[in-house]
mmCIF file of C-alpha atoms and ligand atoms in Angstrom:
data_model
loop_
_atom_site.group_PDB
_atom_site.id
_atom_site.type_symbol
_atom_site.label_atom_id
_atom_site.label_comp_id
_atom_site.label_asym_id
_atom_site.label_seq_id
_atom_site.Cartn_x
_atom_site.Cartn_y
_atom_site.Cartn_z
ATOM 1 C CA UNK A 197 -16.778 -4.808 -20.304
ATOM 2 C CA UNK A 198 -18.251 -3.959 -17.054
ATOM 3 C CA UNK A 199 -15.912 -1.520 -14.917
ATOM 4 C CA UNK A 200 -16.223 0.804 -11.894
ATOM 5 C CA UNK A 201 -14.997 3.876 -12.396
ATOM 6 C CA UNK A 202 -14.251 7.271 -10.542
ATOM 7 C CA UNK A 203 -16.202 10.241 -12.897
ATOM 8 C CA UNK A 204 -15.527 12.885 -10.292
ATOM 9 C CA UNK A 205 -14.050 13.849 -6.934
ATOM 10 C CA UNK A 206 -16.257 13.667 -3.721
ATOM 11 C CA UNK A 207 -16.426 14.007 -0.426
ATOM 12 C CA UNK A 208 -16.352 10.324 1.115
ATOM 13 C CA UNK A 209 -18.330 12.028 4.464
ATOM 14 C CA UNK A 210 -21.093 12.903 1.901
ATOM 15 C CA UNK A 211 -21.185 10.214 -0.961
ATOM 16 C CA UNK A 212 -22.059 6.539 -0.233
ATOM 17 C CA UNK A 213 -20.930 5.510 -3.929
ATOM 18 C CA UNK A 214 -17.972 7.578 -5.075
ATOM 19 C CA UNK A 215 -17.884 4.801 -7.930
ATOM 20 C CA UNK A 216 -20.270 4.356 -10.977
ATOM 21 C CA UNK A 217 -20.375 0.737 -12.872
ATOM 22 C CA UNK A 218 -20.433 1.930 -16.599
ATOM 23 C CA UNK A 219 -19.920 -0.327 -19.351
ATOM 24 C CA UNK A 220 -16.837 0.301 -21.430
ATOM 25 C CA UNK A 221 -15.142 -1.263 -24.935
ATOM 26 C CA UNK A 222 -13.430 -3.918 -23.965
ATOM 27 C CA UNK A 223 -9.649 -2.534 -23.465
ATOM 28 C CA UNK A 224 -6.715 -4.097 -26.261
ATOM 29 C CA UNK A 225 -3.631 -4.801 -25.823
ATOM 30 C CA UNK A 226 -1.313 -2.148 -27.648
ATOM 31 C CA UNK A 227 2.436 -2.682 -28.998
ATOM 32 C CA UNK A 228 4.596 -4.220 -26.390
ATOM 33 C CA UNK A 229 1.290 -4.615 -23.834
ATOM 34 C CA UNK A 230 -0.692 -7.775 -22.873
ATOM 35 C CA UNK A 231 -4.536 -8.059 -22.096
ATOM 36 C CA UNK A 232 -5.584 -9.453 -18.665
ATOM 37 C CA UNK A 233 -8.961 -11.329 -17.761
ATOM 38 C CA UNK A 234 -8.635 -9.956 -14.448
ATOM 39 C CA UNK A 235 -9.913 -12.170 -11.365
ATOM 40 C CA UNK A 236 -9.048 -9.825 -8.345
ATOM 41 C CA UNK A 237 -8.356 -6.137 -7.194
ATOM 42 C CA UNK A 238 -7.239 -5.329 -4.112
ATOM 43 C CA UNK A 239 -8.646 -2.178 -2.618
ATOM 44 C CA UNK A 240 -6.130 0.178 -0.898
ATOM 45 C CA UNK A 241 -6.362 3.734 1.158
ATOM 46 C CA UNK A 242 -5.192 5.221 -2.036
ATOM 47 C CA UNK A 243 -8.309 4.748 -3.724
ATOM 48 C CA UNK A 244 -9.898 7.242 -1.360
ATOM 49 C CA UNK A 245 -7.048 9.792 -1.730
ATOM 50 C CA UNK A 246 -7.676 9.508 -5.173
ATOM 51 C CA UNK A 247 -11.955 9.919 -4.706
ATOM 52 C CA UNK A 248 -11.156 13.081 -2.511
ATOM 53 C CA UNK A 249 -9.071 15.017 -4.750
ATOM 54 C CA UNK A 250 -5.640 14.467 -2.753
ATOM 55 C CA UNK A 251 -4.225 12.712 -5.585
ATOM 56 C CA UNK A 252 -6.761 12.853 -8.522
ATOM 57 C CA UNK A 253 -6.602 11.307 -12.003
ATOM 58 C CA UNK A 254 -5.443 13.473 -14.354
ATOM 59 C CA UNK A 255 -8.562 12.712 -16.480
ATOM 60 C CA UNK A 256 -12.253 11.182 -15.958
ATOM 61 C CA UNK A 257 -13.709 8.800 -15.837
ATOM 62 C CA UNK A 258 -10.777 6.427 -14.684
ATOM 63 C CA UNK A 259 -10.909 2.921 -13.358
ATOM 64 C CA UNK A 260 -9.464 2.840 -10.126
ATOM 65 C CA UNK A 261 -7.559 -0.265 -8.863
ATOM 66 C CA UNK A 262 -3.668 -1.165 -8.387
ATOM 67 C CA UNK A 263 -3.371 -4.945 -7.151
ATOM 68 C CA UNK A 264 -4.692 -6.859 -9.989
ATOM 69 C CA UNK A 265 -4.298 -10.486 -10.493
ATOM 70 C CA UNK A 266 -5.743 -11.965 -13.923
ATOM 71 C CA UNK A 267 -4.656 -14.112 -16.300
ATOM 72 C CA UNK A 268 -2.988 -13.159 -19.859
ATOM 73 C CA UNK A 269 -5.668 -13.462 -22.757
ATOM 74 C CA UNK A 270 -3.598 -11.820 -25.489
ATOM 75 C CA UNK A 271 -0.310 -10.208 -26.089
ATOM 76 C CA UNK A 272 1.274 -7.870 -28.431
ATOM 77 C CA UNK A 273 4.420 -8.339 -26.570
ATOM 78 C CA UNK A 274 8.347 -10.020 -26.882
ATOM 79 C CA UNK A 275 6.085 -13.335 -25.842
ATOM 80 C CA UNK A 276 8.055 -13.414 -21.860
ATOM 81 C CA UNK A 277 4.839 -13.534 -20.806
ATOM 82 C CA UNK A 278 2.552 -15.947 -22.479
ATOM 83 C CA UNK A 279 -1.321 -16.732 -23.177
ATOM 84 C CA UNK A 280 -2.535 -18.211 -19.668
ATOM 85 C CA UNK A 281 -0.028 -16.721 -17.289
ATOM 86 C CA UNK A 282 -1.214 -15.571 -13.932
ATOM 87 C CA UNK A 283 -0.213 -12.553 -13.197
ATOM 88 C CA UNK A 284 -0.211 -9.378 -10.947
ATOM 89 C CA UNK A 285 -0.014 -5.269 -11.893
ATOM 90 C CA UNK A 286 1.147 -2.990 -9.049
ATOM 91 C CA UNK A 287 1.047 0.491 -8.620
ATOM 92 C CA UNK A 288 3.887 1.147 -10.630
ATOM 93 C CA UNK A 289 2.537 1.048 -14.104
ATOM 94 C CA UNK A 290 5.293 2.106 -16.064
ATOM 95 C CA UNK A 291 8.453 4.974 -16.115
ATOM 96 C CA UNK A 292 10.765 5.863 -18.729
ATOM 97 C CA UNK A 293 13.479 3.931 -17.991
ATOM 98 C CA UNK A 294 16.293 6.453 -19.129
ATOM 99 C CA UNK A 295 16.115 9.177 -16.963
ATOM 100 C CA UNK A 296 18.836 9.339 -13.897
ATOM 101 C CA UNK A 297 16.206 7.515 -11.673
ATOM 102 C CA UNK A 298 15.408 4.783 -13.743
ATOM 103 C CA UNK A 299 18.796 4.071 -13.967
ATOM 104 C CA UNK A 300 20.006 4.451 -10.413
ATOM 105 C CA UNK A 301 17.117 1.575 -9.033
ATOM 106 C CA UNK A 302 15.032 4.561 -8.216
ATOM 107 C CA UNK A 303 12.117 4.051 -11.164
ATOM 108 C CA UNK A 304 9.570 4.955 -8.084
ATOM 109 C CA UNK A 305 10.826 8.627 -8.576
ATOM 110 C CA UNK A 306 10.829 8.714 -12.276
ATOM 111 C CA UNK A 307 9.481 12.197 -13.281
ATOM 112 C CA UNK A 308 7.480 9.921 -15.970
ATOM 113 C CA UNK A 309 5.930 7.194 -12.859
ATOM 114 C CA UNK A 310 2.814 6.638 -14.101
ATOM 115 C CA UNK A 311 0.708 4.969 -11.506
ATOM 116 C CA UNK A 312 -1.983 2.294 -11.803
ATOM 117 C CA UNK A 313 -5.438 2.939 -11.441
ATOM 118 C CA UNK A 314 -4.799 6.765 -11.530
ATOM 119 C CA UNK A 315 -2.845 7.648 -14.599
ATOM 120 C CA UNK A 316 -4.057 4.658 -16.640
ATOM 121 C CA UNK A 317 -7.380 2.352 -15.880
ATOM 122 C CA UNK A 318 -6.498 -0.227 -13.481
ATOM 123 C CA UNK A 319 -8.531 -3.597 -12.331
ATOM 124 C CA UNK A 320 -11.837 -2.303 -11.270
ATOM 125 C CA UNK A 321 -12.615 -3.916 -14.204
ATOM 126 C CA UNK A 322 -12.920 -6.829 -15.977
ATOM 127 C CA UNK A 323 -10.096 -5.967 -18.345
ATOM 128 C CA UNK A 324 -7.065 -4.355 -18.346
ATOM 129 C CA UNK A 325 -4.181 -3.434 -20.471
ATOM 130 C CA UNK A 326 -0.558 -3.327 -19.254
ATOM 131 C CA UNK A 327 3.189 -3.099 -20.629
ATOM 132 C CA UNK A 328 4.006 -6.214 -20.335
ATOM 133 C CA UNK A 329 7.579 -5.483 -18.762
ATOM 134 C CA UNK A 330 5.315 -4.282 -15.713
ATOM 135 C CA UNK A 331 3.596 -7.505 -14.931
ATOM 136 C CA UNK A 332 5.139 -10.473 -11.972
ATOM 137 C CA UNK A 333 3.730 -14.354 -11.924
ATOM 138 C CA UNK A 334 2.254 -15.225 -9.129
ATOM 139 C CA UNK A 335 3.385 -18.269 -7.307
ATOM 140 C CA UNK A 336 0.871 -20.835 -7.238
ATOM 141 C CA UNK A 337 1.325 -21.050 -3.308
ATOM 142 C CA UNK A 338 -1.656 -18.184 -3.232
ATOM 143 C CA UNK A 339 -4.751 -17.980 -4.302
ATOM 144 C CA UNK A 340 -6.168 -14.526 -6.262
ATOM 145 C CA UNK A 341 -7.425 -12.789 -3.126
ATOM 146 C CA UNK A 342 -4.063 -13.368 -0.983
ATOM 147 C CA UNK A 343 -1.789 -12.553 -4.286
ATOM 148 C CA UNK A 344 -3.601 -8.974 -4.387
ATOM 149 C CA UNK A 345 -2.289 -7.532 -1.425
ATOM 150 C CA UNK A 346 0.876 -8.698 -1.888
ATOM 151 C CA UNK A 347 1.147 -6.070 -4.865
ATOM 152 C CA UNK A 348 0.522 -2.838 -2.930
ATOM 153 C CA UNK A 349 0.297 -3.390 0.536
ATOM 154 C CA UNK A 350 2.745 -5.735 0.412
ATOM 155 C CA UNK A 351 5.263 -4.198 -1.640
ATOM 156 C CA UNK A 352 5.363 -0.505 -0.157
ATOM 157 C CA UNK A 353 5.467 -2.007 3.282
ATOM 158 C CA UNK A 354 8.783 -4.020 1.707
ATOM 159 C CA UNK A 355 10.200 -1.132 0.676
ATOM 160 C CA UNK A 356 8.935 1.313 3.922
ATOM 161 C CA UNK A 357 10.916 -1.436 5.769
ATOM 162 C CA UNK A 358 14.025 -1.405 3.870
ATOM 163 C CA UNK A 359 14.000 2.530 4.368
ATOM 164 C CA UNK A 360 14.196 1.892 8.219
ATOM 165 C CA UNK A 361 17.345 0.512 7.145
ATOM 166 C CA UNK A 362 16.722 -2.370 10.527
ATOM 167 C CA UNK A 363 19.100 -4.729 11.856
ATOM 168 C CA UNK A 364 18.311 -7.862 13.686
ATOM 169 C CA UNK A 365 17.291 -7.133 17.430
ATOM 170 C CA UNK A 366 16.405 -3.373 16.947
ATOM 171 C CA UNK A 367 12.964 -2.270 17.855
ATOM 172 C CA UNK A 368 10.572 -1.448 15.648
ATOM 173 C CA UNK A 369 6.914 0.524 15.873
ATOM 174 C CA UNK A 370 4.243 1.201 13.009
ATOM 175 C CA UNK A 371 1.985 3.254 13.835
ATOM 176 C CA UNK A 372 -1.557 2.191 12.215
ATOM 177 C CA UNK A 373 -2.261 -1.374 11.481
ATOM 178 C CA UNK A 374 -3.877 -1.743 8.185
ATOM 179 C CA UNK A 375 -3.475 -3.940 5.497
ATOM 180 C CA UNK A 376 0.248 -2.787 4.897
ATOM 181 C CA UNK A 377 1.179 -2.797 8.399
ATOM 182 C CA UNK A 378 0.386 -6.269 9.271
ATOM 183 C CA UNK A 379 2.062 -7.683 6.833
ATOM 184 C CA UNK A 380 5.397 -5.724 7.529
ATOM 185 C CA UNK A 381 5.001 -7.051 10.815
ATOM 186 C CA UNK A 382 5.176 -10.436 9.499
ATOM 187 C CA UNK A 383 7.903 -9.515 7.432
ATOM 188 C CA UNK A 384 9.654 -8.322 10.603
ATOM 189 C CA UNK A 385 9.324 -11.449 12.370
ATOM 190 C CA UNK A 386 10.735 -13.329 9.275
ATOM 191 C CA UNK A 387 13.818 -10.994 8.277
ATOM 192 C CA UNK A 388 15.050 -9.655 11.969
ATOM 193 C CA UNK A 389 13.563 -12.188 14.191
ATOM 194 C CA UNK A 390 15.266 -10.662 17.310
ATOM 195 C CA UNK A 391 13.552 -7.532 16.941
ATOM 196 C CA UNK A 392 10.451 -6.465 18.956
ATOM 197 C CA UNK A 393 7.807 -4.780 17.067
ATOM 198 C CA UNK A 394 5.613 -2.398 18.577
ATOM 199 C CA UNK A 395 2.559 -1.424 17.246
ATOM 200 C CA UNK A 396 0.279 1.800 18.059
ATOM 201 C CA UNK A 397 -3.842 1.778 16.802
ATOM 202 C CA UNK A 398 -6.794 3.529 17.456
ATOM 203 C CA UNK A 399 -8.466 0.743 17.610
ATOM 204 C CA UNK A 400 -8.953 -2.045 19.924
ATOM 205 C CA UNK A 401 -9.856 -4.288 17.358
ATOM 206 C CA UNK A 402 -6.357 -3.708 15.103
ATOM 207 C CA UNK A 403 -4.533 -3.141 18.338
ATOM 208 C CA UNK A 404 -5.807 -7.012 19.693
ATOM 209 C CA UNK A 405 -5.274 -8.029 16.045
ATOM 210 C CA UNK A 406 -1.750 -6.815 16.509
ATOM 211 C CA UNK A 407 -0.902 -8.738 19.085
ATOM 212 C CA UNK A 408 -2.290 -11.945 17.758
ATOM 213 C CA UNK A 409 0.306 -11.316 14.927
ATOM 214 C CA UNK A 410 2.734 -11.366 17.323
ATOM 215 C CA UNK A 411 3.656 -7.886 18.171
ATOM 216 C CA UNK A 412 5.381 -7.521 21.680
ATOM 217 C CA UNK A 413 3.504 -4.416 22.705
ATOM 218 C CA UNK A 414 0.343 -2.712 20.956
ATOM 219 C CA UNK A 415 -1.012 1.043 22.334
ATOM 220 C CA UNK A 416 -3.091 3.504 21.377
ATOM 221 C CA UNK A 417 -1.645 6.153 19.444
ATOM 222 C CA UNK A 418 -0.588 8.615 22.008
ATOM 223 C CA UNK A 419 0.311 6.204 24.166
ATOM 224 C CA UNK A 420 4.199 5.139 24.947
ATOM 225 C CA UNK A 421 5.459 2.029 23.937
ATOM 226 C CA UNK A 422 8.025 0.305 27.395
ATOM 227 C CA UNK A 423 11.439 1.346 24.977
ATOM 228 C CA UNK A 424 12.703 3.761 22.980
ATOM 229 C CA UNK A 425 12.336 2.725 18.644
ATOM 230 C CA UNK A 426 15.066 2.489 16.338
ATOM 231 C CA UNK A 427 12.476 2.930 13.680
ATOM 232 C CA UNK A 428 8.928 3.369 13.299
ATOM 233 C CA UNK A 429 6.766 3.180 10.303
ATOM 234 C CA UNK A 430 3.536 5.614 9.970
ATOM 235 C CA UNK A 431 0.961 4.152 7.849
ATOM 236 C CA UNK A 432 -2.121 6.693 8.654
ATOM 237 C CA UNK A 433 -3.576 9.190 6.664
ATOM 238 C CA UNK A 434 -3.119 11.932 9.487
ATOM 239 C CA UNK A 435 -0.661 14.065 11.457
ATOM 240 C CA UNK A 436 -1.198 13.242 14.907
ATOM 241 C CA UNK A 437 0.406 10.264 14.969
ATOM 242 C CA UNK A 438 3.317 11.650 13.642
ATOM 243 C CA UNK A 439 3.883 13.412 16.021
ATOM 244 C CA UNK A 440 3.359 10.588 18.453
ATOM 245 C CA UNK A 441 6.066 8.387 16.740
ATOM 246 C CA UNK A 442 8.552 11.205 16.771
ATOM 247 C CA UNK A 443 8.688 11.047 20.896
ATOM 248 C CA UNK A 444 8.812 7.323 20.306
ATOM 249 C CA UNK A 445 12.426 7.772 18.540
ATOM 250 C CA UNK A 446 15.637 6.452 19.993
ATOM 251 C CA UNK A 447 17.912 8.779 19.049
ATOM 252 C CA UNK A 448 19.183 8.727 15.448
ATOM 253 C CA UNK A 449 15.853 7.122 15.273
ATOM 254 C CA UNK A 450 14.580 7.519 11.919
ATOM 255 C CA UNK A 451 10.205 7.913 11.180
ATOM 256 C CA UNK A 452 9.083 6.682 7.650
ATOM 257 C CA UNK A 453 6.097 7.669 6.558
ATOM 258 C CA UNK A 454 4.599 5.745 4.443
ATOM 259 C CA UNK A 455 1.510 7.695 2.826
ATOM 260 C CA UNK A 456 0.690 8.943 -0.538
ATOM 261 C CA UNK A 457 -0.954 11.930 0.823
ATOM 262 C CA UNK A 458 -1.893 13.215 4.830
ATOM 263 C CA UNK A 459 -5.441 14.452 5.087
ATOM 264 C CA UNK A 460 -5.415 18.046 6.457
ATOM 265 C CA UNK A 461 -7.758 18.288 9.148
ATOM 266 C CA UNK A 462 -5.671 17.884 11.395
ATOM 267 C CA UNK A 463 -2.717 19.401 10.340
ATOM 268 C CA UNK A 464 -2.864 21.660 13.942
ATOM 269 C CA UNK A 465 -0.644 18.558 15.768
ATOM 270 C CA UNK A 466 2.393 20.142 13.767
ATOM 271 C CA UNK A 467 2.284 23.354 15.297
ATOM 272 C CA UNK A 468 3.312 20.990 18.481
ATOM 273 C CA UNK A 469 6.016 19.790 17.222
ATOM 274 C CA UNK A 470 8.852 20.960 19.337
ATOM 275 C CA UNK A 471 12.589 20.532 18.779
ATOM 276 C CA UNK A 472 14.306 19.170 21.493
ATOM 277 C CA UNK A 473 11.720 16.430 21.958
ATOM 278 C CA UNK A 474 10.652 15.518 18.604
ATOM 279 C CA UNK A 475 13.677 15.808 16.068
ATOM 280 C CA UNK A 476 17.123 16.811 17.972
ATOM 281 C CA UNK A 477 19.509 13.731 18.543
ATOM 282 C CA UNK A 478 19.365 13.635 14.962
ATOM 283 C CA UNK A 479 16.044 12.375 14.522
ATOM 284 C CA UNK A 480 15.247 11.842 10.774
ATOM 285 C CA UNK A 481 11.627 11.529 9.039
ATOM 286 C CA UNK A 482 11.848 9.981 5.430
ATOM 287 C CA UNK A 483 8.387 9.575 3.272
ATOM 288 C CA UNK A 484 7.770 6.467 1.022
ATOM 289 C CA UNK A 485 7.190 7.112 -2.851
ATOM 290 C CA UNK A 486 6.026 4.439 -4.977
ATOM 291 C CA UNK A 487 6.942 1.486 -5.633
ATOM 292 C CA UNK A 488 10.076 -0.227 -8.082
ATOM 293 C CA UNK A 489 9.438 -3.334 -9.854
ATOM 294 C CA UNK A 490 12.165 -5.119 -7.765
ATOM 295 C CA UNK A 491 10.176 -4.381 -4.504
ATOM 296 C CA UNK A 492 6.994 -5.855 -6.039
ATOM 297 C CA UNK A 493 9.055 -8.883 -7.037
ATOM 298 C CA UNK A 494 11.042 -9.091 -4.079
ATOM 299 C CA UNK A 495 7.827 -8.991 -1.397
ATOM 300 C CA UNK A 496 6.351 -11.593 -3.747
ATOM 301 C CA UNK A 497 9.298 -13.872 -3.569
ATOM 302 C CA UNK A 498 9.824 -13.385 0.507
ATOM 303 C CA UNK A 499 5.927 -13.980 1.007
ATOM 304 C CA UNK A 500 6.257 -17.130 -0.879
ATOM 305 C CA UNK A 501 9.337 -18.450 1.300
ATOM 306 C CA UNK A 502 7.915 -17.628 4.586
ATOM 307 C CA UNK A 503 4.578 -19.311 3.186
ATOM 308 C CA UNK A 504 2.689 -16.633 4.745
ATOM 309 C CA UNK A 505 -0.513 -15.799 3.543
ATOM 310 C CA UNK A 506 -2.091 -12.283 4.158
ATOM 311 C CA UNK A 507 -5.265 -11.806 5.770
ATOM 312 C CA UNK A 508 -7.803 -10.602 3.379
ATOM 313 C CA UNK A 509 -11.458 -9.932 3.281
ATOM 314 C CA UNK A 510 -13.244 -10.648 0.068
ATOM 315 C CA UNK A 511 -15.998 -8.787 -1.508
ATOM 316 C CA UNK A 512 -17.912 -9.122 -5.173
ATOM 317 C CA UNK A 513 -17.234 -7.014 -7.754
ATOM 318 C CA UNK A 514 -20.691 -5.814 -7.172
ATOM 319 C CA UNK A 515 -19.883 -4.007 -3.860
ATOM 320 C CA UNK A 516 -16.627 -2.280 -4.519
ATOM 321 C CA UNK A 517 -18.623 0.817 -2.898
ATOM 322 C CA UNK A 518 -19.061 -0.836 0.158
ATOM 323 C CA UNK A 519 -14.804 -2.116 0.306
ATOM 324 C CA UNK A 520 -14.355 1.535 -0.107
ATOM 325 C CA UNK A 521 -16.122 2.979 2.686
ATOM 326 C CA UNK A 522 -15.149 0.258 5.181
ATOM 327 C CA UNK A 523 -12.011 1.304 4.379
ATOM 328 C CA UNK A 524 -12.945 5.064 4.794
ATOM 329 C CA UNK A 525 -14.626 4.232 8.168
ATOM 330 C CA UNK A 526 -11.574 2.191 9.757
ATOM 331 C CA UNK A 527 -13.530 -1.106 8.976
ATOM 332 C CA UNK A 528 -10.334 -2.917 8.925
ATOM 333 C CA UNK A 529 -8.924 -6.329 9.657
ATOM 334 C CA UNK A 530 -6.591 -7.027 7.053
ATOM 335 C CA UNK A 531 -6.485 -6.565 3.582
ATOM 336 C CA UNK A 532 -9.739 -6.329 0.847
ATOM 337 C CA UNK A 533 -10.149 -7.524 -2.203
ATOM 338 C CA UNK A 534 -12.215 -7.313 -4.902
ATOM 339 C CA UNK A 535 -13.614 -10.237 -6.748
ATOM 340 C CA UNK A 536 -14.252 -10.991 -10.503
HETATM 341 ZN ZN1 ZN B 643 -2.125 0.809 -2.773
HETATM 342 ZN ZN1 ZN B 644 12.567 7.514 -15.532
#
């Protein structure tokens, strides 16, 4: 089976394809696992944290790849999930299920998380093997390439929402406006629809984009929103605008960073960070980790009833390269998806 793979780590500023298409034995299902045909990939940030070492595989080559839709071609499972079933895989590829975590609805911070696309080949492929405990139908309602993003994008922002812990009417920022981000802040609009949501981008593109979306307010990131935020959530890859967000905070605000890894060239912003302004009024900053099954499954289900459909941009399998680097280079409007 053709696959794209990740055989080392690079430097994304130097290498215009971090990915090599090898050809690989077609992957089998193993005890308590079903095959997928898979038919689309999303293509997330993480990826690139992955390609630059932040948060490598443990071995190489590895397919990247962690919002796959396909369709069951065999099982060696208990038969819940049948020949012909459409499914997704998340990030979440499996944990142990016994461990105080696991059993406390917290199987994102199992000691045991393996992740998708990192710790076990993902859907950068035409293949892939999952437990089959670890898989969610898709609705028919969407299509393969707006079903993708739901899995990652979709999910985390679900469960970086539920963190801000919001009530109707409150305001809320996010700070970058990537594929998560705008669809949290249709999420926002469907679950609180009394609250504002402000949005801060580098961009004028995302930051118009926002607004179309329906965001009350979009700014760069430095600048300041017309209120004070109950909550905000930080989707970049860098430090500045955490900083940013912090001054944003009502008090007993709460920041939720929602990032696998920060990059570190710019970690100089947190040598500004200065007490009274940025955390006293008990101020809180939580990070995101992963996500459960039940957020997958409950982002799925709420995207369905609100019969929204995420923005995504579509490219062949061929140029998975090219998804990467537009991601990389702030190419952005919406999610991407990679297509079998
Ligand atoms: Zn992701
Ligand atoms: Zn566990």
């Amino acid at each position: 089976m053709k696959a794209w793979v990740i055989d080392k780590i690079s430097d994304l500023k130097a290498v215009t394809e971090p990915l090599s298409l090898v050809d690989l034995p077609k992957s089998e299902a193993k005890a308590g696992e079903v095959l997928l045909k898979v038919k689309a990939c999303g293509v997330c940030h993480t990826e690139i944290d992955e390609i630059e070492g932040r948060t490598p595989p443990p071995t190489f080559p590895m397919v990247p790849g962690h919002q796959v839709v396909g369709i069951v071609e065999a099982t060696k499972a208990t038969g819940a999930v049948r020949i012909g079933d459409r499914v997704g895989v998340a990030w979440i590829f499996s944990a142990c299920g016994e461990c105080e975590f696991c059993l406390s609805d917290q199987e994102n911070l199992c000691p045991e998380f393996l992740a998708t696309g990192r710790d076990h080949n993902g859907g950068y492929a035409e293949y892939m093997t999952v437990p089959e405990k670890f898989v969610y139908p898709i609705p028919d309602y969407f299509s393969d390439a707006e079903a993708a993003p739901l899995l990652c994008a979709g999910a985390i922002g679900y469960r970086s929402l539920e963190l801000c812990q919001p009530e109707n009417g409150q305001n809320i920022g996010l700070t970058g406006f990537g594929a998560s981000a705008h669809l949290v802040l249709k999420l926002i609009s469907f679950l609180y629809p009394e609250s504002k949501v402000y949005v801060f981008a580098r961009s004028e593109h995302e930051r118009r984009f926002a607004l179309e979306l329906g965001a009350a307010w979009s700014g760069d990131t430095t600048d300041r929103p017309p209120v004070l935020l109950h909550s905000i959530i930080d989707t970049t890859p860098v430090w500045k605008p955490v900083i940013y967000a912090l001054e944003c905070l009502k008090p007993g605000g709460r920041l939720v960073i929602n990032a696998i890894r920060k990059e570190a060239h710019d970690t100089d912003y947190l040598a500004k960070l200065d007490y009274p302004t940025h955390l006293w009024m008990e101020k809180e900053i939580k990070s995101v980790a992963n996500v459960t099954r039940h957020d997958v499954q409950e982002f799925i289900r709420l995207a369905a009833e609100m019969q929204f459909k995420p923005e995504v941009q579509t490219y062949p399998f061929s140029e998975a390269n090219r998804a990467i680097l537009d991601i990389k280079n702030r190419n952005i409007k919406g999610a991407k998806v990679l297509m079998l």
